[in-house]
Tab-separated table of C-alpha atoms in Angstrom:
chain	number	residue	atom	x	y	z
A	1	MET	CA	201.130	-30.998	115.649
A	2	PRO	CA	199.246	-28.419	114.140
A	3	MET	CA	199.498	-24.772	114.710
A	4	GLU	CA	196.732	-22.160	115.883
A	5	HIS	CA	195.635	-20.974	112.962
A	6	THR	CA	196.313	-17.324	111.712
A	7	PRO	CA	193.627	-15.238	110.149
A	8	ASP	CA	195.145	-14.116	106.680
A	9	ASP	CA	194.467	-10.340	107.289
A	10	ALA	CA	193.883	-7.938	110.553
A	11	SER	CA	190.516	-6.453	109.456
A	12	THR	CA	187.593	-6.984	111.811
A	13	TYR	CA	185.945	-9.836	109.567
A	14	GLY	CA	189.411	-11.547	110.012
A	15	LEU	CA	189.872	-11.298	113.655
A	16	LEU	CA	186.397	-12.783	114.101
A	17	GLY	CA	187.601	-15.925	112.410
A	18	ALA	CA	186.121	-15.406	108.737
A	19	SER	CA	187.708	-14.865	105.434
A	20	ALA	CA	186.274	-12.256	102.616
A	21	ASP	CA	188.721	-13.558	99.598
A	22	LYS	CA	189.061	-16.987	100.476
A	23	ARG	CA	192.617	-17.211	100.156
A	24	GLN	CA	193.309	-20.489	101.689
A	25	VAL	CA	190.352	-22.052	100.170
A	26	HIS	CA	191.155	-21.275	96.616
A	27	ARG	CA	194.748	-22.842	97.441
A	28	ALA	CA	193.115	-26.068	98.975
A	29	VAL	CA	190.854	-26.280	95.657
A	30	LYS	CA	193.604	-26.137	93.254
A	31	ALA	CA	193.906	-30.048	92.806
A	32	VAL	CA	190.058	-30.119	91.547
A	33	PRO	CA	189.905	-31.197	88.123
A	34	PRO	CA	188.721	-27.497	86.229
A	35	SER	CA	185.232	-27.180	85.185
A	36	ILE	CA	184.463	-27.917	81.415
A	37	PHE	CA	183.422	-23.895	81.615
A	38	PRO	CA	185.754	-22.338	83.575
A	39	GLY	CA	184.445	-18.907	83.137
A	40	ALA	CA	180.996	-20.116	84.688
A	41	PHE	CA	180.150	-18.831	88.198
A	42	CYS	CA	180.008	-22.541	89.549
A	43	ARG	CA	181.707	-25.733	88.422
A	44	VAL	CA	180.118	-27.609	85.651
A	45	LEU	CA	180.467	-31.200	84.841
A	46	PRO	CA	180.154	-33.380	81.867
A	47	ASP	CA	176.392	-35.083	81.692
A	48	LEU	CA	177.334	-37.964	84.011
A	49	PHE	CA	173.972	-39.176	84.143
A	50	GLY	CA	172.875	-38.959	80.666
A	51	GLY	CA	175.986	-38.969	78.651
A	52	ASP	CA	174.642	-36.705	76.330
A	53	GLU	CA	177.818	-34.507	74.980
A	54	ALA	CA	175.115	-31.135	74.560
A	55	MET	CA	174.300	-31.597	78.136
A	56	CYS	CA	176.188	-30.704	81.869
A	57	VAL	CA	175.491	-31.053	85.025
A	58	ILE	CA	176.171	-28.744	88.353
A	59	SER	CA	175.926	-29.701	91.596
A	60	HIS	CA	176.926	-26.993	94.119
A	61	SER	CA	176.579	-26.599	98.225
A	62	ASP	CA	176.120	-24.060	100.635
A	63	SER	CA	174.738	-22.685	103.607
A	64	ALA	CA	173.063	-19.918	105.504
A	65	GLY	CA	176.026	-19.314	107.421
A	66	THR	CA	176.321	-17.990	110.521
A	67	LYS	CA	173.348	-16.169	110.280
A	68	CYS	CA	172.010	-19.379	112.146
A	69	ILE	CA	173.166	-18.180	115.340
A	70	VAL	CA	170.696	-15.118	114.425
A	71	GLY	CA	167.901	-17.376	114.275
A	72	TYR	CA	168.822	-20.135	117.214
A	73	LEU	CA	168.687	-16.247	119.761
A	74	ALA	CA	165.567	-15.332	118.126
A	75	TRP	CA	164.058	-18.251	118.709
A	76	ARG	CA	165.270	-18.920	122.384
A	77	GLU	CA	164.081	-15.173	123.214
A	78	THR	CA	160.860	-15.991	121.455
A	79	GLY	CA	160.132	-19.505	121.859
A	80	GLU	CA	158.732	-19.084	118.282
A	81	ALA	CA	160.247	-21.585	116.321
A	82	ALA	CA	158.963	-20.130	113.331
A	83	ALA	CA	161.904	-17.714	113.928
A	84	LEU	CA	164.358	-20.604	111.975
A	85	ALA	CA	162.357	-20.988	108.886
A	86	GLY	CA	163.698	-18.035	107.024
A	87	LEU	CA	166.970	-20.031	107.249
A	88	ALA	CA	165.969	-22.354	105.144
A	89	THR	CA	165.618	-19.935	102.447
A	90	ASP	CA	168.692	-18.573	102.718
A	91	ALA	CA	170.398	-22.150	102.399
A	92	ALA	CA	168.243	-22.787	99.265
A	93	VAL	CA	169.133	-19.310	97.849
A	94	MET	CA	172.833	-19.392	98.005
A	95	ASN	CA	172.868	-22.398	95.908
A	96	LEU	CA	169.884	-21.776	93.383
A	97	ASP	CA	171.356	-18.054	92.402
A	98	ASP	CA	174.505	-19.106	92.311
A	99	VAL	CA	173.929	-22.259	89.628
A	100	CYS	CA	171.180	-19.547	87.713
A	101	CYS	CA	174.580	-17.265	87.409
A	102	ALA	CA	175.559	-20.105	85.853
A	103	GLY	CA	172.956	-20.385	83.483
A	104	ALA	CA	171.019	-22.997	84.831
A	105	ARG	CA	167.238	-23.171	84.046
A	106	GLY	CA	165.962	-26.412	85.908
A	107	PRO	CA	164.314	-28.401	87.141
A	108	PHE	CA	166.941	-28.157	90.206
A	109	VAL	CA	166.730	-31.186	92.742
A	110	LEU	CA	167.853	-29.940	96.761
A	111	SER	CA	168.669	-31.671	99.659
A	112	ASN	CA	169.296	-30.640	102.709
A	113	THR	CA	171.399	-31.212	105.708
A	114	ILE	CA	170.813	-30.057	109.345
A	115	ALA	CA	173.413	-30.025	111.755
A	116	ARG	CA	172.538	-29.492	115.677
A	117	ASN	CA	173.544	-29.693	119.115
A	118	TYR	CA	170.938	-31.997	120.768
A	119	ARG	CA	170.970	-30.880	123.781
A	120	LEU	CA	169.883	-27.005	122.500
A	121	VAL	CA	167.868	-27.742	119.391
A	122	ASP	CA	164.566	-29.739	119.620
A	123	GLY	CA	162.558	-31.245	117.009
A	124	GLU	CA	160.443	-28.242	116.626
A	125	ALA	CA	163.174	-26.056	115.517
A	126	ILE	CA	164.066	-28.813	113.059
A	127	LYS	CA	160.332	-28.787	111.787
A	128	ALA	CA	160.603	-25.421	111.184
A	129	VAL	CA	163.512	-25.384	108.891
A	130	ILE	CA	162.180	-28.218	107.049
A	131	GLU	CA	158.810	-26.389	106.221
A	132	GLY	CA	160.583	-23.874	105.581
A	133	TYR	CA	162.093	-25.360	102.758
A	134	LEU	CA	158.924	-26.769	101.289
A	135	ALA	CA	157.451	-23.240	101.567
A	136	PHE	CA	160.238	-21.708	99.556
A	137	ALA	CA	160.182	-24.462	96.681
A	138	GLU	CA	155.994	-23.884	96.610
A	139	ARG	CA	156.529	-20.273	96.295
A	140	MET	CA	159.379	-20.223	93.924
A	141	GLU	CA	157.238	-22.907	91.644
A	142	LYS	CA	154.669	-20.435	91.400
A	143	TRP	CA	156.956	-17.971	89.644
A	144	GLY	CA	157.962	-20.811	87.289
A	145	VAL	CA	161.354	-22.068	89.044
A	146	ARG	CA	160.913	-25.980	89.890
A	147	VAL	CA	162.503	-26.549	92.645
A	148	GLU	CA	162.245	-30.637	94.077
A	149	MET	CA	163.116	-31.656	97.602
A	150	ALA	CA	164.729	-34.701	97.629
A	151	GLY	CA	165.214	-35.084	101.151
A	152	GLY	CA	168.133	-34.562	103.512
A	153	GLU	CA	170.567	-35.288	106.773
A	154	THR	CA	169.633	-34.312	110.166
A	155	GLU	CA	172.740	-34.692	112.132
A	156	ASP	CA	173.275	-34.321	116.201
A	157	LEU	CA	176.513	-33.405	116.428
A	158	GLY	CA	176.948	-31.416	119.509
A	159	ASP	CA	180.452	-32.139	120.199
A	160	ILE	CA	181.221	-29.734	116.910
A	161	VAL	CA	178.303	-27.759	116.494
A	162	ARG	CA	177.213	-25.280	119.595
A	163	THR	CA	173.978	-24.582	118.059
A	164	LEU	CA	172.790	-25.489	114.655
A	165	THR	CA	173.675	-25.189	110.789
A	166	VAL	CA	171.562	-25.165	108.089
A	167	GLY	CA	172.995	-26.151	104.532
A	168	ALA	CA	171.925	-27.582	101.447
A	169	THR	CA	173.381	-29.163	97.812
A	170	LEU	CA	171.588	-28.591	94.547
A	171	THR	CA	172.022	-30.186	91.711
A	172	VAL	CA	170.730	-29.627	88.112
A	173	ARG	CA	171.329	-30.846	84.779
A	174	CYS	CA	171.755	-28.011	81.746
A	175	ARG	CA	171.841	-27.433	78.428
A	176	ARG	CA	175.732	-26.686	77.295
A	177	ASP	CA	174.836	-24.064	74.979
A	178	GLU	CA	172.844	-22.216	77.609
A	179	ILE	CA	175.537	-22.127	80.125
A	180	VAL	CA	176.722	-18.071	80.807
A	181	ASP	CA	180.369	-18.232	80.422
A	182	ASN	CA	181.535	-15.327	82.466
A	183	SER	CA	184.661	-15.279	80.435
A	184	ARG	CA	182.865	-13.821	77.475
A	185	ILE	CA	182.901	-10.671	79.806
A	186	ARG	CA	184.303	-7.762	77.885
A	187	PRO	CA	185.768	-4.314	78.183
A	188	GLY	CA	182.806	-1.831	77.090
A	189	ASP	CA	180.075	-3.916	78.529
A	190	ALA	CA	177.690	-2.144	80.892
A	191	ILE	CA	177.896	-3.706	84.630
A	192	ILE	CA	173.697	-3.566	85.621
A	193	GLY	CA	173.229	-3.781	89.433
A	194	VAL	CA	170.125	-5.415	90.446
A	195	SER	CA	169.029	-4.142	94.193
A	196	SER	CA	169.257	-6.407	97.412
A	197	THR	CA	166.694	-4.289	99.328
A	198	GLY	CA	163.009	-3.509	98.344
A	199	LYS	CA	160.029	-5.745	97.922
A	200	ALA	CA	160.297	-8.237	95.097
A	201	ALA	CA	157.327	-9.481	93.764
A	202	TRP	CA	157.365	-12.742	95.272
A	203	GLU	CA	158.465	-11.273	98.583
A	204	ASP	CA	155.789	-10.539	101.628
A	205	GLU	CA	157.622	-7.910	102.961
A	206	GLU	CA	160.808	-5.586	102.512
A	207	ASN	CA	164.057	-6.768	102.291
A	208	SER	CA	166.922	-5.261	104.362
A	209	GLY	CA	169.258	-6.495	101.805
A	210	ILE	CA	171.994	-8.168	104.077
A	211	SER	CA	171.784	-11.719	102.455
A	212	SER	CA	173.365	-14.444	104.195
A	213	ASN	CA	177.200	-13.152	103.628
A	214	GLY	CA	179.093	-11.176	106.522
A	215	LEU	CA	177.030	-12.391	109.622
A	216	THR	CA	180.027	-12.744	111.477
A	217	LEU	CA	180.950	-9.701	111.372
A	218	ALA	CA	177.428	-8.236	111.125
A	219	ARG	CA	176.257	-9.862	114.623
A	220	HIS	CA	179.294	-9.086	116.498
A	221	ARG	CA	179.152	-5.365	115.452
A	222	LEU	CA	174.848	-5.106	116.267
A	223	LEU	CA	174.261	-7.364	118.877
A	224	HIS	CA	174.834	-6.671	122.479
A	225	ARG	CA	176.847	-8.408	124.832
A	226	SER	CA	174.274	-9.623	127.316
A	227	TYR	CA	172.985	-12.442	124.424
A	228	LEU	CA	176.997	-13.618	125.173
A	229	GLU	CA	176.360	-13.826	128.988
A	230	LYS	CA	173.146	-15.330	128.721
A	231	TYR	CA	174.014	-17.949	125.270
A	232	PRO	CA	177.968	-18.931	125.906
A	233	GLU	CA	177.216	-20.993	122.570
A	234	ILE	CA	176.767	-18.321	120.214
A	235	ALA	CA	180.440	-17.359	120.151
A	236	ASP	CA	183.888	-19.114	119.547
A	237	PRO	CA	184.987	-19.366	123.519
A	238	GLY	CA	188.758	-18.797	121.928
A	239	LEU	CA	187.718	-15.840	120.252
A	240	GLY	CA	189.315	-12.884	122.342
A	241	GLY	CA	190.463	-9.205	122.142
A	242	GLY	CA	186.771	-7.579	123.158
A	243	LEU	CA	185.802	-8.542	119.586
A	244	ALA	CA	182.526	-10.746	120.696
A	245	TYR	CA	179.218	-9.086	120.666
A	246	THR	CA	180.095	-5.292	120.987
A	247	GLY	CA	176.998	-3.668	119.478
A	248	PRO	CA	174.149	-1.282	121.349
A	249	TYR	CA	171.326	-3.691	120.204
A	250	ARG	CA	169.056	-6.103	121.248
A	251	LEU	CA	166.460	-8.267	118.485
A	252	GLU	CA	163.668	-5.741	118.867
A	253	ASP	CA	165.415	-2.662	118.804
A	254	PRO	CA	164.549	-0.237	116.112
A	255	LEU	CA	167.158	-0.300	112.952
A	256	PRO	CA	168.332	3.161	112.855
A	257	GLY	CA	166.699	4.716	109.092
A	258	SER	CA	164.490	1.513	108.839
A	259	GLU	CA	160.890	0.837	109.747
A	260	SER	CA	162.389	-2.526	110.915
A	261	THR	CA	163.844	-3.650	114.379
A	262	VAL	CA	167.422	-4.925	114.252
A	263	GLY	CA	166.224	-9.024	114.182
A	264	GLU	CA	164.013	-8.611	111.428
A	265	ALA	CA	166.724	-6.687	109.338
A	266	VAL	CA	169.582	-9.199	110.057
A	267	LEU	CA	167.103	-12.138	109.588
A	268	THR	CA	165.109	-10.974	106.550
A	269	PRO	CA	165.423	-14.056	104.287
A	270	THR	CA	168.249	-13.684	101.264
A	271	ARG	CA	166.452	-12.434	98.019
A	272	THR	CA	166.455	-14.738	95.523
A	273	TYR	CA	166.908	-13.456	92.001
A	274	ALA	CA	166.007	-16.796	90.202
A	275	PRO	CA	162.729	-15.691	88.933
A	276	PHE	CA	164.302	-12.674	87.196
A	277	ILE	CA	167.599	-14.363	86.154
A	278	LEU	CA	165.426	-17.065	84.020
A	279	ALA	CA	163.463	-14.516	82.240
A	280	LEU	CA	166.215	-12.470	81.707
A	281	LEU	CA	168.435	-15.472	79.988
A	282	GLY	CA	164.922	-16.502	78.190
A	283	GLU	CA	164.501	-13.002	76.422
A	284	LEU	CA	168.450	-12.156	76.020
A	285	GLY	CA	170.313	-15.244	76.072
A	286	GLN	CA	174.235	-15.266	75.044
A	287	ALA	CA	173.525	-11.360	74.697
A	288	VAL	CA	174.323	-11.856	78.696
A	289	HIS	CA	178.031	-11.774	78.749
A	290	GLY	CA	178.234	-12.503	82.146
A	291	LEU	CA	176.581	-12.756	85.620
A	292	VAL	CA	178.331	-12.594	88.954
A	293	HIS	CA	176.078	-13.120	92.434
A	294	LEU	CA	177.838	-10.974	95.005
A	295	THR	CA	178.284	-13.005	97.917
A	296	GLY	CA	181.386	-13.709	99.591
A	297	GLY	CA	183.839	-11.216	98.491
A	298	GLY	CA	181.141	-8.521	98.311
A	299	GLN	CA	181.667	-6.195	95.865
A	300	ALA	CA	184.987	-6.965	94.873
A	301	LYS	CA	183.633	-10.853	93.755
A	302	ASN	CA	184.152	-9.936	90.103
A	303	LEU	CA	188.078	-10.202	90.412
A	304	GLY	CA	187.250	-14.292	89.834
A	305	PHE	CA	185.698	-13.918	86.604
A	306	GLY	CA	187.050	-12.652	83.184
A	307	LYS	CA	190.247	-11.830	82.049
A	308	GLY	CA	192.374	-8.512	81.842
A	309	ILE	CA	188.664	-6.547	83.325
A	310	HIS	CA	188.878	-3.624	84.883
A	311	TYR	CA	185.436	-3.537	86.914
A	312	VAL	CA	184.344	0.183	87.332
A	313	LYS	CA	181.562	0.659	89.726
A	314	ALA	CA	180.829	4.813	90.130
A	315	GLU	CA	177.224	4.669	90.585
A	316	MET	CA	176.480	2.504	93.413
A	317	PHE	CA	173.227	2.311	95.285
A	318	GLU	CA	173.005	4.402	98.496
A	319	VAL	CA	174.099	2.191	101.522
A	320	PRO	CA	171.287	0.535	103.191
A	321	PRO	CA	170.479	1.054	106.728
A	322	VAL	CA	171.637	-2.262	108.077
A	323	PHE	CA	174.842	-1.873	106.390
A	324	GLU	CA	175.479	1.814	107.713
A	325	ALA	CA	174.100	0.517	111.495
A	326	VAL	CA	176.839	-2.442	111.227
A	327	ARG	CA	179.315	0.001	110.062
A	328	THR	CA	178.435	2.414	112.811
A	329	ALA	CA	177.542	0.168	115.726
A	330	SER	CA	180.442	0.172	117.520
A	331	GLU	CA	184.014	2.126	117.948
A	332	PRO	CA	186.130	1.970	115.455
A	333	HIS	CA	183.999	2.086	112.744
A	334	ILE	CA	184.444	-0.500	109.984
A	335	PRO	CA	186.398	1.299	107.285
A	336	TRP	CA	184.582	1.485	103.788
A	337	ARG	CA	187.118	-0.660	102.349
A	338	GLU	CA	186.268	-3.515	104.334
A	339	MET	CA	182.685	-3.229	103.959
A	340	TYR	CA	182.685	-3.065	100.425
A	341	ARG	CA	184.806	-6.287	100.801
A	342	VAL	CA	182.434	-8.313	103.009
A	343	PHE	CA	178.824	-7.233	102.189
A	344	ASN	CA	176.744	-6.434	99.031
A	345	MET	CA	176.350	-2.965	100.181
A	346	GLY	CA	172.682	-2.470	98.172
A	347	HIS	CA	173.031	-5.258	94.880
A	348	ARG	CA	174.017	-8.880	94.962
A	349	LEU	CA	173.395	-9.259	91.414
A	350	GLU	CA	175.330	-8.079	88.798
A	351	VAL	CA	174.514	-8.414	84.871
A	352	MET	CA	177.301	-7.897	82.257
A	353	VAL	CA	175.633	-6.765	78.404
A	354	PRO	CA	176.571	-4.443	75.582
A	355	PRO	CA	175.295	-1.243	76.376
A	356	LYS	CA	172.691	-1.524	74.183
A	357	TYR	CA	171.021	-4.188	75.976
A	358	ALA	CA	171.056	-2.226	79.043
A	359	ARG	CA	167.707	-0.770	78.945
A	360	ALA	CA	165.938	-4.622	78.555
A	361	VAL	CA	167.723	-6.193	81.532
A	362	MET	CA	166.622	-2.908	83.780
A	363	GLU	CA	162.831	-3.005	82.497
A	364	THR	CA	162.710	-7.107	83.037
A	365	ALA	CA	163.957	-6.391	86.811
A	366	ALA	CA	161.271	-3.656	87.143
A	367	GLY	CA	158.573	-6.238	86.109
A	368	PHE	CA	159.481	-8.182	88.894
A	369	GLY	CA	159.659	-5.092	91.616
A	370	LEU	CA	163.167	-5.156	91.422
A	371	ASP	CA	165.339	-1.840	91.018
A	372	ALA	CA	168.289	-1.986	88.474
A	373	ARG	CA	170.626	0.599	87.300
A	374	VAL	CA	174.029	0.808	85.189
A	375	VAL	CA	176.388	0.755	88.210
A	376	GLY	CA	179.543	0.885	85.892
A	377	ARG	CA	181.589	-0.231	83.073
A	378	CYS	CA	183.745	-3.089	82.011
A	379	GLU	CA	187.302	-1.492	81.047
A	380	GLU	CA	190.512	-3.415	79.970
A	381	ASN	CA	193.214	-3.291	82.859
A	382	GLU	CA	196.724	-2.663	82.061
A	383	GLY	CA	199.230	-5.145	82.712
A	384	GLY	CA	196.624	-8.350	82.926
A	385	GLY	CA	194.462	-9.814	85.861
A	386	ASN	CA	191.209	-8.141	87.149
A	387	ARG	CA	191.040	-5.050	89.286
A	388	VAL	CA	187.783	-3.850	90.652
A	389	THR	CA	187.515	0.194	91.656
A	390	VAL	CA	184.231	1.091	93.939
A	391	ARG	CA	182.989	4.049	94.241
A	392	THR	CA	182.113	4.711	98.287
A	393	PRO	CA	180.731	7.390	100.270
A	394	GLU	CA	184.253	8.726	101.036
A	395	GLY	CA	185.842	7.807	97.769
A	396	ASP	CA	186.944	4.960	95.139
A	397	GLU	CA	188.260	1.952	96.804
A	398	SER	CA	190.027	-0.765	94.194
A	399	TYR	CA	190.856	-4.654	94.652
A	400	THR	CA	192.625	-6.604	93.167
A	401	ALA	CA	193.060	-10.609	93.163
């Protein structure tokens, strides 16, 4: 008889039922055959469609995660199904930017999956999500990124899904000589971080930078318990210890240090870097030694890429208001070490290049309205393995695999 699952760690994120390092998942997938490019950001397969040895295929799945619950809350509170449309962008970007970091240029084929509790989520809500996918694909087309919708599946799973989930699978055929193999990251490479905040050229509004990672921690820390009392479906009923919805805020409250409300900041659609990445690869090609999408694992995501590399990040972006609010909304405050392990904390994309190319990377980013800076450098990690050291507002934090 299976025993009750115990989290890997005693961090707040772990106690809430989420894992930043995904140790159990990594152990579970060890039996999966290796990628033909083990160092690439995504698993790369041979060209199963055309049998061309010069080509390869990437098929990747991801979702908007528990950000869906915040969208659900906003919809139930306002009655506006449009509050759910941004979840489609979240799910699409979590796939698109991952495969772009592996060097994929497109065209990309996207299939979506929506699972819902039929009693609570109606057809108008589903329509809003699907229209969100179509709007995202149309916007990307204008910026040279072709995303074709291949349909999908809507599942009524009330016995499993308490509100709704929004996920997608993206498939692309690539040239092998264009794959970005992160095993090429070397000591001496510069680390250029590309901001997750501000307003990119393809965005209509300022982006808070929160993305679609760590939302389990963010919503429970920020949002008031009255939401749970009104909508008990928004939390795991087995979650104890006074951890659920301990925050002081309602969705319409101002976010401290920002011109946005809490709801706007948490639901801001995940920024895609795809137009920038495609332009950068077209300009620098294999001079780009590595691309890392800082999603699950936050600033420690680099641990899985390169060999014997110490990623030293000493010139980080200022902490965006949404992350400071998450850290300090409830007592005790979340330690900086956990914050940088869960969230991107200001930049969600890193480009590793020889230092002579750093300026070119930053200039290309600026052309798309993206703030970029040299946040650090790659050094040799004595003793093997990888290490990440991040300078936080209260000193350095170091992470190892």
